[in-house]
mmCIF file of C-alpha atoms and ligand atoms in Angstrom:
data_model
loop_
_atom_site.group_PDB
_atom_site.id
_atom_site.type_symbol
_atom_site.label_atom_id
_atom_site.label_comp_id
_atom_site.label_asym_id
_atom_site.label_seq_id
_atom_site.Cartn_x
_atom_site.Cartn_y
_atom_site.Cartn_z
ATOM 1 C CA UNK P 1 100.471 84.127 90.258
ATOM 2 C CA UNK P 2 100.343 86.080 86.969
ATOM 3 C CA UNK P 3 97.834 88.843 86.710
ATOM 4 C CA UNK P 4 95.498 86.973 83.967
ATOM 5 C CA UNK P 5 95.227 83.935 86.170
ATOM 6 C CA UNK P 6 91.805 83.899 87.698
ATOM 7 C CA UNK P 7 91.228 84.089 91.583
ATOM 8 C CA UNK P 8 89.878 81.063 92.654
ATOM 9 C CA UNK P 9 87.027 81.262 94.839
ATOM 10 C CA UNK P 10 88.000 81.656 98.632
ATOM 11 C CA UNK P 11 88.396 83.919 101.297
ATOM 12 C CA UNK P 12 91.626 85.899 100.962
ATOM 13 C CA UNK P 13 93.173 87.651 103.388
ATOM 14 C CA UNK P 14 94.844 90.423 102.540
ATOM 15 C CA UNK P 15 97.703 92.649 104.293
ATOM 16 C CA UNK P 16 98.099 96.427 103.428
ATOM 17 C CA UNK P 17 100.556 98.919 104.176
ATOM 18 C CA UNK P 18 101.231 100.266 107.282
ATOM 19 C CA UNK P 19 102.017 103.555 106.199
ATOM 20 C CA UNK P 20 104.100 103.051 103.349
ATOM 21 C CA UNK P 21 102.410 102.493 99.571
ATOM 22 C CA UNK P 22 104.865 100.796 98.421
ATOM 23 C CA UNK P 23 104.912 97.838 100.980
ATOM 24 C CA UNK P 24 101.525 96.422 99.233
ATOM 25 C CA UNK P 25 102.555 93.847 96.798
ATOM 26 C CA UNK P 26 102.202 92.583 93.471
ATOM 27 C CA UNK P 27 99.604 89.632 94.645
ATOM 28 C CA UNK P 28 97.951 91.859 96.713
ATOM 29 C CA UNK P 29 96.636 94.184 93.920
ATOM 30 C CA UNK P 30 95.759 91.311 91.819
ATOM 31 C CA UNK P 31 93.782 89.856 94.693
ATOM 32 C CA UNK P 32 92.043 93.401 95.141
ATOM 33 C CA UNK P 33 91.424 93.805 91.780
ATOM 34 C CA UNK P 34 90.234 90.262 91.008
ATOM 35 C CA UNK P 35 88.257 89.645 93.982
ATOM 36 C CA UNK P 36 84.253 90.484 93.658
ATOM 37 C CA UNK P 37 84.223 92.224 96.961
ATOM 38 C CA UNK P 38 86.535 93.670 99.282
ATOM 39 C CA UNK P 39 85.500 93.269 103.016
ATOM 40 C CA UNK P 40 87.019 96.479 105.061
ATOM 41 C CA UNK P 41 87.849 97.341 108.560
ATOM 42 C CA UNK P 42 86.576 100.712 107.754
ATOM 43 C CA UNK P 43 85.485 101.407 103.910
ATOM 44 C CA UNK P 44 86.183 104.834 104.046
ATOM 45 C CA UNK P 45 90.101 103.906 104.956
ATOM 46 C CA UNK P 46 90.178 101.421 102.289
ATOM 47 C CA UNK P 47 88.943 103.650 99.799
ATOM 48 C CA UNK P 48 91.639 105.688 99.893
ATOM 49 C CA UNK P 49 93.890 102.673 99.269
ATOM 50 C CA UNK P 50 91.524 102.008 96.387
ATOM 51 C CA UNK P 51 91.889 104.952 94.734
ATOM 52 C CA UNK P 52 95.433 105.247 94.725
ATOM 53 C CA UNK P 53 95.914 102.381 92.752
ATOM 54 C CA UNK P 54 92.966 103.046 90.665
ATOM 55 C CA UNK P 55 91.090 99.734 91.907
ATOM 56 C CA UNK P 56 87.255 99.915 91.357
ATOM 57 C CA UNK P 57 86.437 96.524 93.638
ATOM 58 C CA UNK P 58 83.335 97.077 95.747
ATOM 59 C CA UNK P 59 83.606 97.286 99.597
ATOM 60 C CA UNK P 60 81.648 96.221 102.267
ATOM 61 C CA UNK P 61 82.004 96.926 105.886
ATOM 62 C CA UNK P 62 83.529 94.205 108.148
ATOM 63 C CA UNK P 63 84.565 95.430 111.673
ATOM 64 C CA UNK P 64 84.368 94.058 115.159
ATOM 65 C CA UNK P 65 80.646 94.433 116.140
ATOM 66 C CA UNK P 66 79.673 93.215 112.922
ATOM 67 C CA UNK P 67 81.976 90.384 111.673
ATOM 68 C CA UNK P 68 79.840 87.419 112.704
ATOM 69 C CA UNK P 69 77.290 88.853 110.749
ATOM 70 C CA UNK P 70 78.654 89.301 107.822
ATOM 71 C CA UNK P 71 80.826 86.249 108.136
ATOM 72 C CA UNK P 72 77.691 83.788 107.178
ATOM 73 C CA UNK P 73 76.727 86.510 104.408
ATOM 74 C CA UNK P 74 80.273 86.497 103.043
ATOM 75 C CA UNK P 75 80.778 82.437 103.171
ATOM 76 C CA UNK P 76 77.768 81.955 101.739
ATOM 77 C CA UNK P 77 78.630 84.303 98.365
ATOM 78 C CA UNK P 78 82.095 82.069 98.463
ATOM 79 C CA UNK P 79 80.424 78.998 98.630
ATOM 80 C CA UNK P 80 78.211 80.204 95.457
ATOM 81 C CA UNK P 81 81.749 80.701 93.589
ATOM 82 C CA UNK P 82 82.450 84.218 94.837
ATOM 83 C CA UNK P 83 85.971 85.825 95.859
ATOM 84 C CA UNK P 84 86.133 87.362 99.074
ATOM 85 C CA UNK P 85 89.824 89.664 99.524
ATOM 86 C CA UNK P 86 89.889 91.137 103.542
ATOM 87 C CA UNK P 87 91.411 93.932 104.812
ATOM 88 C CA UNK P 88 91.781 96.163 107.726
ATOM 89 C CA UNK P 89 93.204 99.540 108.206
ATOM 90 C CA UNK P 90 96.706 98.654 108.165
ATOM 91 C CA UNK P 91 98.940 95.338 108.157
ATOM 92 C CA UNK P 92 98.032 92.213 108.377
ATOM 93 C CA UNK P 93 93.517 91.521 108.800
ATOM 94 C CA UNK P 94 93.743 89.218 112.297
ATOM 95 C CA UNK P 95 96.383 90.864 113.983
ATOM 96 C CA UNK P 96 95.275 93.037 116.465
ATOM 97 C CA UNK P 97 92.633 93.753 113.830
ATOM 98 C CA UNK P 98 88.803 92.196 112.588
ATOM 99 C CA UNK P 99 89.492 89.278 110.175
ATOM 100 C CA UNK P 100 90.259 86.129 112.717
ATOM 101 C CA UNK P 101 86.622 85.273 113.341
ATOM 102 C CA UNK P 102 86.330 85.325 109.718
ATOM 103 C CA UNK P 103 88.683 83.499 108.786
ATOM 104 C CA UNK P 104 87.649 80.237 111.234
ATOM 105 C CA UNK P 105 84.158 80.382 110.304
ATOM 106 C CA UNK P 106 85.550 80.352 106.779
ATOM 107 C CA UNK P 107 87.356 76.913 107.370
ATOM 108 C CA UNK P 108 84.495 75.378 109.925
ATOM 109 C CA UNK P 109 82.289 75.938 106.713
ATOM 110 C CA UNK P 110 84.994 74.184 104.633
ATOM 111 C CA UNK P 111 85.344 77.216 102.472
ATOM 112 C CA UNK P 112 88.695 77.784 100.948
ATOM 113 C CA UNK P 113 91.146 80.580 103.034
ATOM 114 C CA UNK P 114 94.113 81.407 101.549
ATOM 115 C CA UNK P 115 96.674 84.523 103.034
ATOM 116 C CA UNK P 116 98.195 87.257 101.046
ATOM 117 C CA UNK P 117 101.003 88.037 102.960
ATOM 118 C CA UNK P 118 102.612 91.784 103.567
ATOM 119 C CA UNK P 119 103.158 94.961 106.253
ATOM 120 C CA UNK P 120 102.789 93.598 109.824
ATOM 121 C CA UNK P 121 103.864 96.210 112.500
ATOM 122 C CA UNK P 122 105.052 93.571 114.985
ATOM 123 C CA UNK P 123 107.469 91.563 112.524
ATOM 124 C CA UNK P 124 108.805 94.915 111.089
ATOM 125 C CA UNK P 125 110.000 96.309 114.455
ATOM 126 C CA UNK P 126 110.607 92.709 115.736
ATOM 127 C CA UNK P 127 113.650 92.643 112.664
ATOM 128 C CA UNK P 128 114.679 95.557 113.539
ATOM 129 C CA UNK P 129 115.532 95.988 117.099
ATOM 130 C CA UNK P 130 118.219 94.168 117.759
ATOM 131 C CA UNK P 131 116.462 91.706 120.559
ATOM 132 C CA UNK P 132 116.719 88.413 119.441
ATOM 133 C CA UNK P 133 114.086 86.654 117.565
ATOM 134 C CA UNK P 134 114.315 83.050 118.437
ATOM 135 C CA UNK P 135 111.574 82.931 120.940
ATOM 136 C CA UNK P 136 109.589 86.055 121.066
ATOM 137 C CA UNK P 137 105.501 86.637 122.069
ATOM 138 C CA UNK P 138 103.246 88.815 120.415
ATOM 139 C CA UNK P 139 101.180 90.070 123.076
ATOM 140 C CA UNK P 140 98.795 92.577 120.808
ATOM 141 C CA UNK P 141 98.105 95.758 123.013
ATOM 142 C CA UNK P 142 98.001 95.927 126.959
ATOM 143 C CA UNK P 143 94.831 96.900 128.522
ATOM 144 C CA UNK P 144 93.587 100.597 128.762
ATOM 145 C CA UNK P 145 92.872 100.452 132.480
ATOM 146 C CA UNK P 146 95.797 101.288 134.358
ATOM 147 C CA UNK P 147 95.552 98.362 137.195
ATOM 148 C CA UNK P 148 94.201 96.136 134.773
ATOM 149 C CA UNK P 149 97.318 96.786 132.804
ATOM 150 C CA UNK P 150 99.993 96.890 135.530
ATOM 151 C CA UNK P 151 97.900 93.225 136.767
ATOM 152 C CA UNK P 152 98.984 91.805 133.026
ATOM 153 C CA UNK P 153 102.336 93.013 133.140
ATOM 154 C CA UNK P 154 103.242 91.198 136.439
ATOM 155 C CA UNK P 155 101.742 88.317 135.204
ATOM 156 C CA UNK P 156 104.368 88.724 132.189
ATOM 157 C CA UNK P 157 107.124 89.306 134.212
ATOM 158 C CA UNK P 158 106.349 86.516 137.155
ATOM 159 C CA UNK P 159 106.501 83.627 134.173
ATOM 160 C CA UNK P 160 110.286 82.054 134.730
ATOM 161 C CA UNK P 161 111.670 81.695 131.239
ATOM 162 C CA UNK P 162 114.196 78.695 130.122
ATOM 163 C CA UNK P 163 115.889 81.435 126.968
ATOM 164 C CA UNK P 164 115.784 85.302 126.655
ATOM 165 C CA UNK P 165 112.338 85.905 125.078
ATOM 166 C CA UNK P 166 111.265 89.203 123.159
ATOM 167 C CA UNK P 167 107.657 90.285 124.053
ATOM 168 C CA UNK P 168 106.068 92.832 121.823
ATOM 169 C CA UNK P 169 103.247 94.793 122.700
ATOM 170 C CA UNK P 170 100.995 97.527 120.131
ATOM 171 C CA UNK P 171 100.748 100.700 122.245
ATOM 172 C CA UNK P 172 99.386 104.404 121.248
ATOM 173 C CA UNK P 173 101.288 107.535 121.447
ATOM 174 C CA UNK P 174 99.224 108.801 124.879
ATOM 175 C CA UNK P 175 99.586 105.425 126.709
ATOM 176 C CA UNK P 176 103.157 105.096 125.886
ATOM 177 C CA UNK P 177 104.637 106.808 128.940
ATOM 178 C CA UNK P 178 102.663 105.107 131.550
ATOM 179 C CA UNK P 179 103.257 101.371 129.644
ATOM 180 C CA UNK P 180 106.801 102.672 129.939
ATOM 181 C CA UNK P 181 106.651 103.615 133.319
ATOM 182 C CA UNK P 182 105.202 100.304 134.240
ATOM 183 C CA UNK P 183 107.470 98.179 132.858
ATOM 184 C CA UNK P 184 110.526 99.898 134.665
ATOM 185 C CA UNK P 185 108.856 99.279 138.046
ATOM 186 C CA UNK P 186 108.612 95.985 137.575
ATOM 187 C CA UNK P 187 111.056 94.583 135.150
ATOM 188 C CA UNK P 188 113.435 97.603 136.182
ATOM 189 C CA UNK P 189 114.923 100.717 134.929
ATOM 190 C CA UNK P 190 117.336 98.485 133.512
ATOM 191 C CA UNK P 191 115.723 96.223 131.618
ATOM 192 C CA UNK P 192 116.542 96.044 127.723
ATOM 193 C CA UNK P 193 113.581 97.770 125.309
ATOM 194 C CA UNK P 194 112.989 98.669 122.091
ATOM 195 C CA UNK P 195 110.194 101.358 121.218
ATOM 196 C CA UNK P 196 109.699 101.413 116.932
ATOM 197 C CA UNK P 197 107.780 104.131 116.121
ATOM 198 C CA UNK P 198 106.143 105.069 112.592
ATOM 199 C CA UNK P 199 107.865 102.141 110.862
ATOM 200 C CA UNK P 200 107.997 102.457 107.297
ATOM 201 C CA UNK P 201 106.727 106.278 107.233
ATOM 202 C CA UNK P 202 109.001 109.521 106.963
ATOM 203 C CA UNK P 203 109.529 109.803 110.203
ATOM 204 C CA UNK P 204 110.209 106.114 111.461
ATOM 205 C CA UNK P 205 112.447 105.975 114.774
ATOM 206 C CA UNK P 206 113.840 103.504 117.078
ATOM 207 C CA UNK P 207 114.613 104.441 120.470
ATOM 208 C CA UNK P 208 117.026 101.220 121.700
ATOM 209 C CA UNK P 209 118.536 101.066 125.389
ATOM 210 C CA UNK P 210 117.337 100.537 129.064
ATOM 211 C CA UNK P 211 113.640 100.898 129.200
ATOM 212 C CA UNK P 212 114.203 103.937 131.901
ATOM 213 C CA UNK P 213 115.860 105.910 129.163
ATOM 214 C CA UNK P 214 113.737 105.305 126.467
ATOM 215 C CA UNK P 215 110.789 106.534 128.974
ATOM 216 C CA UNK P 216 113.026 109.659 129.715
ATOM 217 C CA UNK P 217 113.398 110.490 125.936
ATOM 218 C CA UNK P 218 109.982 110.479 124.852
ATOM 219 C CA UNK P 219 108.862 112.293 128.437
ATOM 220 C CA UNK P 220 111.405 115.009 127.255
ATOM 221 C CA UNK P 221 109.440 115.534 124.351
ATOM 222 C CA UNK P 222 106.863 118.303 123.406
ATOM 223 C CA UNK P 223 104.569 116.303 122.365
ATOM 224 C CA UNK P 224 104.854 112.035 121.412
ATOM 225 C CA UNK P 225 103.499 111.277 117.814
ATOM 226 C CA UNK P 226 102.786 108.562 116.206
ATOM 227 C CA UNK P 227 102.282 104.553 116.621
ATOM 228 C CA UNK P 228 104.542 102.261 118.777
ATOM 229 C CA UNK P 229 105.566 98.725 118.473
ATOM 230 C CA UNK P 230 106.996 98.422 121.905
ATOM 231 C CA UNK P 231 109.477 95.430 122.461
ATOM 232 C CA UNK P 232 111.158 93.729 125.676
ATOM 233 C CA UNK P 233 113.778 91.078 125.815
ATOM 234 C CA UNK P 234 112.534 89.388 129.233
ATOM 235 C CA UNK P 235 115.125 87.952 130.951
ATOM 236 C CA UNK P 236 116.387 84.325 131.554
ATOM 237 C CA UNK P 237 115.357 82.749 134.783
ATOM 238 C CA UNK P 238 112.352 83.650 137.394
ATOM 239 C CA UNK P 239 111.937 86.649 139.566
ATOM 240 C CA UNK P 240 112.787 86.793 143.296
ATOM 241 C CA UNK P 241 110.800 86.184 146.397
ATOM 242 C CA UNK P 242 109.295 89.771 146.527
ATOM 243 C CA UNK P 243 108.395 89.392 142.396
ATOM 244 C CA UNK P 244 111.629 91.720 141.910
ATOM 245 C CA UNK P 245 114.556 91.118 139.003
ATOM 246 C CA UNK P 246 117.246 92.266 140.920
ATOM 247 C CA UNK P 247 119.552 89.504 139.404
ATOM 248 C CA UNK P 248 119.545 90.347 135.740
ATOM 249 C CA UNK P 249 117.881 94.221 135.732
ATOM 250 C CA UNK P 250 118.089 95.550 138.940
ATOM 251 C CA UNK P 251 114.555 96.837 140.480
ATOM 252 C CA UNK P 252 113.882 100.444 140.866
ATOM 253 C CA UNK P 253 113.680 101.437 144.656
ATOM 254 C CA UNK P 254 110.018 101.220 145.841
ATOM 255 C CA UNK P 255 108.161 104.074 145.813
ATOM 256 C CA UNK P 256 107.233 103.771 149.409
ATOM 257 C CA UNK P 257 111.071 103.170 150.408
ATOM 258 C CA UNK P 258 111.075 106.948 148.745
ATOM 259 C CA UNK P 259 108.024 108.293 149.980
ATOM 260 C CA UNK P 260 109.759 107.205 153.508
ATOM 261 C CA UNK P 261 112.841 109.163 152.812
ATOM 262 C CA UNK P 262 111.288 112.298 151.898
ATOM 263 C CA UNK P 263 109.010 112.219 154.810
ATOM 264 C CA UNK P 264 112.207 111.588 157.095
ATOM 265 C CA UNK P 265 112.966 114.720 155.548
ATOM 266 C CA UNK P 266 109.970 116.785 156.886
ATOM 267 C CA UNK P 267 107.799 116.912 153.815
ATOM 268 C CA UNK P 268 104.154 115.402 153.847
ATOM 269 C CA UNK P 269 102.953 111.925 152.083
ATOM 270 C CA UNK P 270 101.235 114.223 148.843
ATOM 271 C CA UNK P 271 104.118 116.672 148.697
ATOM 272 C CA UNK P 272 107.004 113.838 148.735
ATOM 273 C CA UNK P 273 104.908 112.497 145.750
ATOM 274 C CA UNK P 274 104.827 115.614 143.858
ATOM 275 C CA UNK P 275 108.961 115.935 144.411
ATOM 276 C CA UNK P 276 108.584 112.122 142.986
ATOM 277 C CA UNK P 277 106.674 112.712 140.402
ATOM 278 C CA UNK P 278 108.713 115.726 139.246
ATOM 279 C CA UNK P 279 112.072 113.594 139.552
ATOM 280 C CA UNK P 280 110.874 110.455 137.972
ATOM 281 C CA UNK P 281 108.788 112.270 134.880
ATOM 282 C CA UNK P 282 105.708 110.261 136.329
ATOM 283 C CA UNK P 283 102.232 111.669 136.818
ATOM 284 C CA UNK P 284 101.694 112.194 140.790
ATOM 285 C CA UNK P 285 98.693 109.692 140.475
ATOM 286 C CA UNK P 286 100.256 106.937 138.947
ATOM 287 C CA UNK P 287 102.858 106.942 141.635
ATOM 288 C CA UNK P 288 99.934 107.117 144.230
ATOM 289 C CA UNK P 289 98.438 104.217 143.009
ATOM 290 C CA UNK P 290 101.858 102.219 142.796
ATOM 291 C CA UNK P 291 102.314 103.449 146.525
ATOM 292 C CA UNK P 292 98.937 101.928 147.276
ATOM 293 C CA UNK P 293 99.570 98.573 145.617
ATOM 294 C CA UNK P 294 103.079 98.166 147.073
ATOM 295 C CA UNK P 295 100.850 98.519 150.948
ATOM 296 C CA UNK P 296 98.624 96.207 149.301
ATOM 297 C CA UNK P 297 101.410 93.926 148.510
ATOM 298 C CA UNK P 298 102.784 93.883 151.936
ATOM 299 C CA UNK P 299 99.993 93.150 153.751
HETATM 300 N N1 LIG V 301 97.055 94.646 111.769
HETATM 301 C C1 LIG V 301 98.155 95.508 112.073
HETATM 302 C C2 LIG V 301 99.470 94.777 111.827
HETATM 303 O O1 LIG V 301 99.469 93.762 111.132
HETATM 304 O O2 LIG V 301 100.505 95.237 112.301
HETATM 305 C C3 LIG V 301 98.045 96.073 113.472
HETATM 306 C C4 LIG V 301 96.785 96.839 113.731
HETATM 307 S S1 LIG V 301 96.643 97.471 115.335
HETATM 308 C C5 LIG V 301 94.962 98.005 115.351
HETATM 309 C C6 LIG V 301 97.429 99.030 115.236
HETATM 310 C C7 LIG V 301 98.699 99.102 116.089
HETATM 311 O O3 LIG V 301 99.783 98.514 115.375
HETATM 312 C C8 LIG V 301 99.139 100.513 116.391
HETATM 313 O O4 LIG V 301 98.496 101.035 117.541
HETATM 314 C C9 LIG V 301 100.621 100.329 116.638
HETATM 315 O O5 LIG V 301 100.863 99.824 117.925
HETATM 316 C C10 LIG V 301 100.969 99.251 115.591
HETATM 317 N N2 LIG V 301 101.342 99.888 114.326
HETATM 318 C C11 LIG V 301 100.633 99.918 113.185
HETATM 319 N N3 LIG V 301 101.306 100.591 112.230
HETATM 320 C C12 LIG V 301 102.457 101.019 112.789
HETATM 321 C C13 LIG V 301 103.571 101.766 112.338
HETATM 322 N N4 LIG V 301 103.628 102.226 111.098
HETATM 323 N N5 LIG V 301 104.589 101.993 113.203
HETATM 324 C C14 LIG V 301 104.542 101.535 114.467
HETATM 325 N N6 LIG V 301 103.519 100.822 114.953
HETATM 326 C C15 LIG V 301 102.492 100.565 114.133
#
């Protein structure tokens, strides 16, 4: 689309870097500039965007609590000839991100929607990481709650699969541990991960190898920076009788097979956790409440 061809009305949906300038492209500043109004995640974020490439659009705000609300304000200025771009923060508006609900109440109201594709976190690492990309799942990010979150996982990992399949999860630097930690009790230690961390920015890092050392290498760390796409190749086939994978990544020992052990060994149930803990580079809590679920389990 040359720059002097005018936007069409329509909803566009726009992707943005994800930390890199340079990955916005060509279309995408025409669209920005063109467009009469740029819908935002977060204005202020934008902005900056904005300024850099010395684009004077004006913004309004467009984030989860108010996107149906806006969406009938927005479709309505389209459907009076106007040019809608949207954005959020980073990468592609829809993933992970406001823009979805937009976007279908766009097309119920047979308004034109048209994608301006760029930066996407997911298909960056996905590239990347050396898992193969046949079949893979986007899963978006786990949730917060840890039981709620070890619940999903299981669910993940108790679907048989016909082909290897790469899931990919969003995660945050001060969840990434326990996700980690998770995934190794269940899948086990074994199991074959990718974490991609600050793709595209100055300091953009792929940890690649058993998900157990990955874990170990960021718990080793001072401090963990920075955003994660996290990636697993699930394996061929279905887990055993007990929900293990002890045919294709072999389980991690239960925790209350250890707890057992140490207790043989004189210590008390709290103080064989804390040795755990200590060994495993676990929190003592999150081992107590995988001891508690693996009674649960049994009984
Ligand atoms: N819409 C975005 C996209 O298309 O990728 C995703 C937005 S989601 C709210 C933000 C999450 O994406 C982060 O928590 C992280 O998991 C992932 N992410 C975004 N930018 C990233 C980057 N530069 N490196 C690694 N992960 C990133």
């Amino acid at each position: 689309m040359p720059e002097d061809t005018p936007l069409a009305p329509g909803l566009y949906l726009v992707a943005t870097p994800i930390g890199n300038l340079g990955d916005i492209t060509l279309r995408a500043l025409d669209v920005l500039r063109q467009a009469d109004r740029i819908a935002c995640e977060d204005t202020r974020q934008t902005q900056k965007l904005l300024n850099h490439f010395e684009i004077t659009t004006p913004t309004v705000s467009c984030h989860e609590h108010n996107e149906r609300h806006r969406a009938t304000e927005l479709i309505e200025a389209i459907k009076a000839g106007g040019r809608v771009a949207v954005v959020s923060d980073a990468g592609m508006p829809g993933i992970s991100d406001p823009g979805s609900v937009l976007a279908a109440e766009a097309i119920a109201a047979g308004v034109p929607v048209i994608p301006i594709p760029g930066a996407n976190a997911a298909l960056s690492a996905l590239i990347a990481s050396g898992l193969p990309t046949a079949e893979f799942v986007f899963l978006g990010f786990l949730p917060e709650k840890a039981g709620a979150r070890r619940t999903r996982i299981e669910e993940l990992a108790a679907q048989p699969r016909a082909a290897a399949q790469t899931l990919i999860f969003y995660e945050a630097p001060h969840r990434i541990l326990e996700t980690l930690s998770d995934i190794e009790s269940v899948w086990g230690p074994a199991l074959h991960a990718v974490a991609a961390r600050e793709l595209t920015k100055l300091h953009e890092e792929f940890l690649r190898g058993p998900v157990a050392d990955i874990r170990k290498n960021l718990a080793a760390r001072d401090r963990i920076r920075g955003e994660f796409v996290l990636l697993i190749e699930a394996p061929v086939g279905a887990p055993g009788p007990e929900g293990t994978w002890e045919g294709s990544a072999p389980a991690r020992e239960s925790i209350s097979t250890r707890v057992a052990r140490l207790q043989a060994e004189g210590l008390d149930e709290m103080d064989a956790l804390k040795r755990l803990a200590r060994e495993l580079g676990q929190s003592k809590s999150e081992l107590y409440r995988e001891l508690q679920r693996e009674r649960a389990k049994r009984k």
